[in-house]
């Protein structure tokens, strides 16, 4: 027991996240002031409904037992079941989970989905564990969370360092814990599963496709063409890769990339799929890619470009680097990549920000389609999914863009106002129990 306690202390040591919660609350309060949000509803939305912390043991490959700490924060479910990703990263803690859960509430509301917001994960560095260990960690985490998640209650999805394989293990574990007759009816307990296991064709690219579309819609509104426009991407994972892939298809040019391991630049252009294939044979890393020079980490955001896509972690664009950004548009693929101080500088400099809750909402819309597909026992084709996604994301974009013009506010404020008003309406119509 003494070893377990020491191990637990080691694993749960606080990792600073530089105030993600502070950021999301400032954004919320500013929008709440703008719409004169009902004070009782401001109180309700300022706190999270439920915060679940689970500590669980997992046997490692060497036979020893490690204790992990997992989180699931359920912010609000006024519009439907909690929905949001699970992240495996050293920065996961209660503050990050709360902030990310709140962002999910705004995102699902803005997208017009019948969901609330949740988020969670495990504080760990997955590169330190074997595939077998990650599977056992995921299954045991699912077992620990099982009474608090469910297809009509709280529906996790992939996020940083989790993927369709993680979701397949989660779904299988959850379903195995149900009586046989209920197993398949619970398949939609998670979304983002592999296509062969109840996943949606196209869910893999849905978020990146949405980021690309948001940029394209913005360009259309401003009579701009994306051909030969230069873009940089921070994070070359699921979101960053697919956003780059679709932008390149449209004629834009990837000129710099940063991931957890380093940064690279080539002003003549980096071929997206060449880089993607290279990372597959380089342990997921972009470093030493032969067709680009390496770049200092701190110089990345200062790279010459037209479009900047932060698609990695939160709090990346701050007062320290916002003055250096050359792009005229920042499309937020990640959740919370720009902090309030960084945003102020960007807006003062006339740089447009397509806010995360709009820009990366293709993922949760795709997840909604997967949930519907499972719930109704259907199988949707890729072209059908992509067309539905585009239509839905265009509606969301237009809503936010038009509101921002009408009320003369930036797009983040517009997106927040629309999202919060929809939840406010639900509370006003239903009242507060009892
Ligand atoms: P991922 O794990 O597939 O990729 C993350 C990428 O970020 C990797 O290339 C990694 O090397 C890089 N990275 C990690 N730490 C970094 C650092 N300190 N500096 C630079 N790069 C770093 O994750 P993902 O699913 O692509 O998610 C990326 C972001 O998009 C997250 O903020 C996530 O919350 C958000 N998001 C994801 C989805 C989705 O469907 N996957 C949906 C909406 C939003």
Coordinates of C-alpha atoms and ligand atoms in Angstrom, one line a residue:
X1 CA 0.0 0.0 0.0
X2 CA 2.9 2.3 0.8
X3 CA 4.2 2.0 -2.7
X4 CA 0.8 2.6 -4.2
X5 CA 0.4 5.9 -2.2
X6 CA 3.9 7.1 -3.3
X7 CA 3.1 6.2 -6.9
X8 CA -0.2 8.1 -6.7
X9 CA 1.6 11.2 -5.3
X10 CA 4.1 11.0 -8.2
X11 CA 1.4 10.6 -10.8
X12 CA -0.9 13.4 -9.5
X13 CA 1.7 16.1 -9.0
X14 CA 0.3 19.3 -10.3
X15 CA 1.3 20.3 -13.8
X16 CA 0.7 24.0 -14.6
X17 CA -1.7 24.7 -17.5
X18 CA -1.4 28.4 -17.3
X19 CA -5.0 29.2 -16.5
X20 CA -7.2 27.6 -19.2
X21 CA -10.1 28.0 -16.9
X22 CA -9.3 31.7 -16.4
X23 CA -9.4 32.0 -20.2
X24 CA -12.7 30.3 -20.8
X25 CA -14.3 32.2 -17.9
X26 CA -13.2 35.6 -19.2
X27 CA -14.6 34.7 -22.6
X28 CA -17.9 33.5 -21.1
X29 CA -18.3 36.6 -18.9
X30 CA -17.6 39.0 -21.7
X31 CA -20.3 37.3 -23.9
X32 CA -22.7 37.1 -20.9
X33 CA -22.3 40.9 -20.5
X34 CA -22.9 41.4 -24.1
X35 CA -26.2 39.6 -24.2
X36 CA -27.2 40.6 -20.7
X37 CA -27.5 37.0 -19.6
X38 CA -30.1 36.2 -16.9
X39 CA -28.1 36.3 -13.6
X40 CA -29.3 32.9 -12.4
X41 CA -28.3 31.3 -15.7
X42 CA -24.9 33.0 -15.5
X43 CA -24.5 31.3 -12.1
X44 CA -25.5 27.9 -13.4
X45 CA -23.2 28.1 -16.4
X46 CA -20.2 29.4 -14.4
X47 CA -19.9 26.1 -12.6
X48 CA -19.6 22.5 -13.7
X49 CA -22.4 20.0 -13.0
X50 CA -20.2 17.0 -12.1
X51 CA -16.5 16.4 -11.6
X52 CA -15.4 12.8 -11.5
X53 CA -11.9 11.8 -10.5
X54 CA -10.9 8.2 -10.6
X55 CA -7.7 6.6 -9.4
X56 CA -7.2 3.1 -10.8
X57 CA -4.4 0.5 -10.9
X58 CA -3.0 -1.1 -14.0
X59 CA -0.5 -3.9 -14.4
X60 CA 2.5 -2.8 -16.5
X61 CA 4.5 -5.1 -18.9
X62 CA 7.2 -5.6 -16.2
X63 CA 4.6 -7.0 -13.7
X64 CA 4.5 -3.9 -11.5
X65 CA 1.4 -2.0 -10.8
X66 CA 1.0 1.7 -11.6
X67 CA -1.8 4.0 -10.3
X68 CA -3.3 6.4 -12.8
X69 CA -5.6 9.3 -12.2
X70 CA -8.4 10.0 -14.7
X71 CA -10.8 12.9 -15.0
X72 CA -14.3 13.4 -16.4
X73 CA -15.9 16.8 -16.0
X74 CA -19.5 17.2 -17.0
X75 CA -20.2 20.9 -17.4
X76 CA -23.8 21.2 -18.5
X77 CA -26.5 19.0 -20.0
X78 CA -29.4 21.4 -20.5
X79 CA -29.5 20.6 -24.2
X80 CA -28.7 16.9 -24.1
X81 CA -26.2 14.3 -23.0
X82 CA -22.7 15.5 -22.1
X83 CA -20.4 15.2 -25.1
X84 CA -16.6 15.7 -25.4
X85 CA -13.2 14.1 -25.8
X86 CA -10.8 12.2 -23.6
X87 CA -7.2 13.4 -23.7
X88 CA -4.0 11.5 -22.7
X89 CA -1.4 14.2 -21.9
X90 CA 0.8 15.4 -19.1
X91 CA -1.1 18.7 -18.9
X92 CA -4.5 17.0 -18.1
X93 CA -5.8 18.1 -14.7
X94 CA -9.0 19.3 -13.2
X95 CA -8.5 22.9 -14.4
X96 CA -7.9 21.8 -18.0
X97 CA -10.8 19.3 -17.9
X98 CA -13.2 22.0 -16.6
X99 CA -12.2 24.5 -19.2
X100 CA -12.4 22.0 -22.0
X101 CA -15.8 20.7 -20.8
X102 CA -17.1 24.3 -20.8
X103 CA -15.8 24.9 -24.3
X104 CA -17.7 21.7 -25.4
X105 CA -21.0 23.1 -24.0
X106 CA -20.6 26.2 -26.1
X107 CA -19.5 24.2 -29.1
X108 CA -22.4 21.8 -29.1
X109 CA -24.9 24.5 -28.5
X110 CA -23.5 26.7 -31.3
X111 CA -23.7 23.7 -33.7
X112 CA -27.4 23.2 -32.8
X113 CA -26.8 19.7 -31.6
X114 CA -28.8 17.9 -28.8
X115 CA -25.8 17.7 -26.5
X116 CA -24.2 19.4 -23.5
X117 CA -20.5 19.5 -22.8
X118 CA -18.0 17.3 -21.0
X119 CA -14.3 16.5 -21.2
X120 CA -11.7 14.4 -19.5
X121 CA -8.6 12.3 -19.8
X122 CA -5.6 10.9 -18.0
X123 CA -2.5 12.7 -16.9
X124 CA 0.1 10.7 -18.7
X125 CA 2.7 10.7 -21.4
X126 CA 1.5 7.9 -23.8
X127 CA 4.9 7.7 -25.5
X128 CA 6.2 6.0 -22.3
X129 CA 3.8 3.1 -22.5
X130 CA 3.5 0.1 -24.8
X131 CA 0.4 -0.5 -26.9
X132 CA -0.6 -3.3 -24.5
X133 CA -0.2 -1.0 -21.5
X134 CA -2.3 1.7 -23.2
X135 CA -5.0 -0.8 -23.9
X136 CA -5.1 -1.9 -20.3
X137 CA -5.0 1.7 -19.1
X138 CA -7.9 2.6 -21.4
X139 CA -10.0 -0.4 -20.4
X140 CA -9.5 0.1 -16.7
X141 CA -10.3 3.8 -17.1
X142 CA -13.5 2.9 -18.9
X143 CA -14.4 0.4 -16.1
X144 CA -13.8 3.1 -13.5
X145 CA -16.0 5.7 -15.4
X146 CA -18.7 3.2 -16.4
X147 CA -21.4 4.4 -14.1
X148 CA -20.9 8.0 -15.1
X149 CA -20.9 7.6 -18.9
X150 CA -23.4 6.1 -21.3
X151 CA -24.9 6.5 -24.8
X152 CA -27.7 8.7 -23.5
X153 CA -25.8 10.3 -20.7
X154 CA -22.2 11.2 -21.4
X155 CA -20.5 10.2 -24.7
X156 CA -16.7 10.5 -24.9
X157 CA -14.7 10.9 -28.1
X158 CA -11.0 11.1 -29.1
X159 CA -8.8 14.1 -28.4
X160 CA -5.1 14.7 -28.0
X161 CA -3.2 11.4 -28.0
X162 CA -6.3 9.3 -28.2
X163 CA -7.8 7.9 -31.4
X164 CA -10.2 5.4 -33.0
X165 CA -8.3 2.5 -31.4
X166 CA -8.7 4.1 -28.0
X167 CA -12.5 4.4 -28.7
X168 CA -12.7 0.8 -29.9
X169 CA -11.3 -0.4 -26.6
X170 CA -13.6 1.9 -24.7
X171 CA -16.7 0.8 -26.6
X172 CA -15.7 -2.9 -26.2
X173 CA -15.1 -2.6 -22.5
X174 CA -18.3 -0.7 -21.8
X175 CA -20.4 -3.1 -24.0
X176 CA -18.8 -6.1 -22.3
X177 CA -20.0 -4.8 -18.9
X178 CA -23.7 -4.9 -20.1
X179 CA -26.0 -7.9 -20.2
X180 CA -25.7 -9.7 -23.6
X181 CA -29.0 -8.4 -25.0
X182 CA -28.0 -4.8 -24.4
X183 CA -24.5 -4.9 -25.7
X184 CA -24.9 -3.6 -29.3
X185 CA -27.5 -1.1 -28.2
X186 CA -24.7 0.6 -26.3
X187 CA -22.3 1.0 -29.1
X188 CA -22.8 4.7 -29.2
X189 CA -21.3 5.2 -25.7
X190 CA -18.3 6.7 -27.5
X191 CA -17.9 8.2 -31.0
X192 CA -14.8 8.3 -33.1
X193 CA -14.6 4.5 -33.4
X194 CA -13.0 2.8 -36.3
X195 CA -15.3 2.4 -39.3
X196 CA -15.4 -1.4 -38.9
X197 CA -16.6 -1.1 -35.3
X198 CA -19.5 1.2 -35.6
X199 CA -17.5 4.3 -36.6
X200 CA -18.6 6.8 -39.1
X201 CA -16.9 7.0 -42.5
X202 CA -15.2 10.4 -42.6
X203 CA -15.2 11.0 -38.8
X204 CA -11.3 10.8 -38.9
X205 CA -11.2 13.9 -41.2
X206 CA -14.3 15.7 -39.9
X207 CA -12.5 18.2 -37.6
X208 CA -9.7 19.1 -40.1
X209 CA -12.3 19.3 -42.9
X210 CA -14.3 21.7 -40.8
X211 CA -11.2 23.9 -40.1
X212 CA -10.5 24.0 -43.9
X213 CA -14.2 24.9 -44.6
X214 CA -14.2 27.7 -42.0
X215 CA -11.2 29.2 -43.8
X216 CA -12.8 28.7 -47.2
X217 CA -16.2 30.3 -46.0
X218 CA -14.3 33.2 -44.6
X219 CA -12.4 33.7 -47.9
X220 CA -15.6 33.5 -49.9
X221 CA -17.2 36.2 -47.7
X222 CA -14.2 38.4 -48.2
X223 CA -13.7 37.8 -51.9
X224 CA -10.4 36.0 -51.4
X225 CA -9.0 33.0 -53.1
X226 CA -7.0 30.4 -51.3
X227 CA -4.8 29.4 -54.2
X228 CA -1.1 29.9 -53.4
X229 CA -1.9 31.3 -50.0
X230 CA 0.7 30.2 -47.5
X231 CA -0.3 28.5 -44.2
X232 CA 1.4 27.2 -41.1
X233 CA 0.1 24.5 -38.8
X234 CA 1.0 23.8 -35.2
X235 CA 0.2 20.2 -34.4
X236 CA 0.4 17.6 -37.2
X237 CA -2.0 15.1 -35.7
X238 CA -5.5 14.3 -36.6
X239 CA -6.7 17.9 -36.9
X240 CA -3.6 19.6 -38.2
X241 CA -2.9 16.9 -40.9
X242 CA -6.5 16.9 -42.3
X243 CA -6.8 20.7 -42.3
X244 CA -3.5 20.9 -44.2
X245 CA -4.6 18.1 -46.6
X246 CA -7.8 19.9 -47.6
X247 CA -6.1 23.3 -47.9
X248 CA -3.5 21.9 -50.1
X249 CA -6.2 20.4 -52.3
X250 CA -7.6 23.8 -52.7
X251 CA -4.2 25.2 -53.9
X252 CA -2.9 26.7 -50.7
X253 CA 0.7 26.0 -49.6
X254 CA 1.9 24.5 -46.3
X255 CA 5.1 26.4 -45.4
X256 CA 5.8 25.6 -41.7
X257 CA 4.8 22.9 -39.2
X258 CA 5.4 22.5 -35.5
X259 CA 4.7 19.4 -33.4
X260 CA 5.7 18.3 -29.9
X261 CA 9.2 17.4 -31.2
X262 CA 10.2 20.4 -33.3
X263 CA 9.5 22.9 -36.0
X264 CA 10.2 22.9 -39.8
X265 CA 9.9 25.4 -42.6
X266 CA 10.1 25.5 -46.4
X267 CA 8.7 28.7 -48.0
X268 CA 8.6 26.8 -51.4
X269 CA 6.0 24.4 -49.9
X270 CA 5.9 21.2 -47.9
X271 CA 3.9 18.4 -49.6
X272 CA 1.4 17.4 -47.0
X273 CA 1.2 13.7 -47.7
X274 CA 5.0 13.4 -48.0
X275 CA 5.3 14.9 -44.5
X276 CA 2.5 12.6 -43.2
X277 CA 4.1 9.5 -44.6
X278 CA 7.5 10.6 -43.2
X279 CA 6.0 11.0 -39.7
X280 CA 4.6 7.4 -39.9
X281 CA 8.2 6.1 -40.3
X282 CA 9.6 8.6 -37.8
X283 CA 7.7 7.7 -34.6
X284 CA 5.1 10.3 -35.4
X285 CA 7.5 13.2 -35.5
X286 CA 8.2 15.8 -38.2
X287 CA 11.8 16.4 -37.2
X288 CA 14.5 16.0 -39.8
X289 CA 12.0 15.9 -42.7
X290 CA 14.3 16.1 -45.7
X291 CA 12.4 18.8 -47.7
X292 CA 12.5 21.5 -45.0
X293 CA 14.9 23.3 -42.7
X294 CA 14.5 23.1 -39.0
X295 CA 13.2 26.2 -37.2
X296 CA 13.6 27.3 -33.6
X297 CA 10.5 26.7 -31.5
X298 CA 10.1 30.3 -30.6
X299 CA 10.3 31.4 -34.3
X300 CA 7.4 29.3 -35.5
X301 CA 4.6 31.8 -35.1
X302 CA 6.7 34.5 -36.7
X303 CA 6.9 32.5 -40.0
X304 CA 5.9 34.4 -43.1
X305 CA 2.3 33.2 -44.0
X306 CA -1.3 34.2 -44.8
X307 CA -3.1 31.7 -42.6
X308 CA -2.1 30.3 -39.1
X309 CA -3.7 27.2 -37.8
X310 CA -3.0 26.3 -34.2
X311 CA -4.0 22.6 -34.0
X312 CA -2.2 21.3 -30.9
X313 CA -2.8 22.5 -27.3
X314 CA -4.3 25.4 -25.5
X315 CA -2.6 28.7 -24.6
X316 CA -0.2 28.7 -27.5
X317 CA -0.9 32.3 -28.9
X318 CA -0.2 34.7 -26.0
X319 CA 1.1 38.2 -25.4
X320 CA 4.5 36.7 -25.9
X321 CA 4.1 35.9 -29.6
X322 CA 0.9 37.5 -30.8
X323 CA 2.8 40.6 -32.0
X324 CA 5.0 38.4 -34.3
X325 CA 2.2 36.6 -36.2
X326 CA 2.3 37.5 -39.9
X327 CA -1.0 35.8 -40.9
X328 CA -4.1 37.8 -41.5
X329 CA -6.3 35.0 -40.3
X330 CA -6.0 32.6 -37.3
X331 CA -8.1 29.5 -37.6
X332 CA -8.3 27.7 -34.3
X333 CA -8.2 24.0 -34.8
X334 CA -7.2 23.3 -31.2
X335 CA -9.4 24.1 -28.2
X336 CA -8.4 27.4 -26.5
X337 CA -5.1 28.0 -28.4
X338 CA -5.3 31.8 -28.1
X339 CA -5.5 33.3 -24.6
X340 CA -7.3 36.5 -23.8
X341 CA -4.2 38.7 -23.9
X342 CA -3.0 37.1 -27.1
X343 CA -6.4 37.6 -28.7
X344 CA -6.6 41.3 -27.7
X345 CA -3.3 41.9 -29.5
X346 CA -4.4 40.0 -32.6
X347 CA -7.7 41.8 -32.8
X348 CA -6.0 45.2 -32.4
X349 CA -3.7 44.3 -35.2
X350 CA -6.7 43.6 -37.5
X351 CA -6.2 39.8 -37.6
X352 CA -9.3 37.7 -37.9
X353 CA -9.7 34.8 -35.5
X354 CA -12.1 32.0 -36.4
X355 CA -12.8 30.8 -32.9
X356 CA -12.3 27.2 -31.8
X357 CA -16.0 26.5 -30.9
X358 CA -16.9 27.3 -34.6
X359 CA -13.7 26.3 -36.4
X360 CA -13.1 22.8 -35.0
X361 CA -16.8 21.9 -34.6
X362 CA -16.7 19.6 -37.6
X363 CA -15.5 16.9 -35.1
X364 CA -18.5 17.0 -32.8
X365 CA -20.9 17.3 -35.8
X366 CA -19.2 14.1 -37.2
X367 CA -19.6 12.5 -33.8
X368 CA -23.3 13.4 -33.8
X369 CA -23.7 11.7 -37.1
X370 CA -21.9 8.6 -35.8
X371 CA -24.2 8.5 -32.8
X372 CA -27.3 8.8 -34.9
X373 CA -26.0 6.1 -37.3
X374 CA -25.4 3.7 -34.3
X375 CA -28.7 4.6 -32.6
X376 CA -30.7 4.0 -35.8
X377 CA -28.8 0.9 -37.0
X378 CA -27.7 2.6 -40.2
X379 CA -24.5 2.8 -42.3
X380 CA -23.8 6.1 -43.9
X381 CA -21.5 6.5 -47.0
X382 CA -18.5 8.9 -47.0
X383 CA -19.9 11.3 -49.7
X384 CA -23.2 11.5 -47.8
X385 CA -21.3 12.4 -44.6
X386 CA -19.1 15.0 -46.1
X387 CA -22.0 16.7 -47.9
X388 CA -24.1 16.8 -44.6
X389 CA -21.1 18.1 -42.7
X390 CA -20.4 20.9 -45.2
X391 CA -24.1 22.0 -45.2
X392 CA -24.2 22.1 -41.4
X393 CA -20.9 23.9 -41.0
X394 CA -21.9 26.5 -43.5
X395 CA -25.0 27.2 -41.6
X396 CA -23.0 27.6 -38.3
X397 CA -20.4 29.8 -40.0
X398 CA -23.0 32.1 -41.6
X399 CA -24.8 32.4 -38.3
X400 CA -21.7 33.6 -36.5
X401 CA -20.4 35.7 -39.3
X402 CA -23.7 37.5 -39.8
X403 CA -24.1 38.1 -36.0
X404 CA -20.6 39.5 -35.8
X405 CA -21.4 42.0 -38.6
X406 CA -24.8 42.9 -37.2
X407 CA -23.6 43.5 -33.6
X408 CA -20.1 44.7 -34.6
X409 CA -18.3 42.2 -32.4
X410 CA -15.5 39.8 -33.1
X411 CA -16.4 36.2 -34.2
X412 CA -15.6 34.6 -30.9
X413 CA -18.0 37.0 -29.0
X414 CA -20.6 36.3 -31.7
X415 CA -20.2 32.5 -31.4
X416 CA -20.4 32.6 -27.6
X417 CA -23.5 34.9 -27.7
X418 CA -25.4 32.5 -30.0
X419 CA -24.3 29.5 -28.0
X420 CA -25.2 30.9 -24.6
X421 CA -28.5 32.3 -25.7
X422 CA -29.6 28.8 -26.9
X423 CA -28.9 27.4 -23.5
X424 CA -30.5 30.4 -21.8
X425 CA -33.7 29.8 -23.7
X426 CA -33.8 26.1 -22.7
X427 CA -33.6 27.1 -19.0
X428 CA -36.1 29.9 -19.3
X429 CA -38.6 27.6 -21.0
X430 CA -38.2 24.7 -18.5
X431 CA -37.5 26.6 -15.3
X432 CA -35.5 25.2 -12.4
X433 CA -36.5 22.0 -10.7
X434 CA -38.2 21.8 -8.2
Ligands
LIG1 P1 -3.4 14.5 -32.0 O1 -3.0 13.8 -30.7 O2 -3.9 13.7 -33.1 O3 -2.3 15.5 -32.5 C1 -1.7 16.5 -31.6 C2 -0.5 17.1 -32.3 O4 -0.1 18.2 -31.6 C3 0.6 16.2 -32.5 O5 1.2 16.5 -33.8 C4 1.6 16.6 -31.4 O6 3.0 16.3 -31.7 C5 1.3 18.1 -31.4 N1 1.7 18.7 -30.1 C6 1.6 18.2 -28.9 N2 2.2 19.1 -28.0 C7 2.7 20.1 -28.7 C8 3.4 21.3 -28.4 N3 3.7 21.6 -27.1 N4 3.8 22.1 -29.4 C9 3.5 21.8 -30.6 N5 2.8 20.7 -31.0 C10 2.4 19.9 -30.1 O7 -4.6 15.5 -31.5 P2 -5.8 16.1 -32.3 O8 -6.9 15.2 -32.2 O9 -5.3 16.5 -33.7 O10 -6.2 17.4 -31.5 C11 -5.5 18.6 -31.6 C12 -6.3 19.7 -31.0 O11 -7.5 19.8 -31.7 C13 -6.6 19.6 -29.5 O12 -6.6 20.9 -28.9 C14 -8.0 19.0 -29.5 O13 -8.7 19.3 -28.3 C15 -8.6 19.7 -30.7 N6 -9.7 19.1 -31.3 C16 -9.7 17.8 -31.7 C17 -10.8 17.2 -32.3 C18 -10.7 15.8 -32.9 O14 -11.7 15.4 -33.5 N7 -9.6 15.1 -32.8 C19 -12.0 17.9 -32.4 C20 -12.0 19.2 -31.9 C21 -10.9 19.8 -31.4

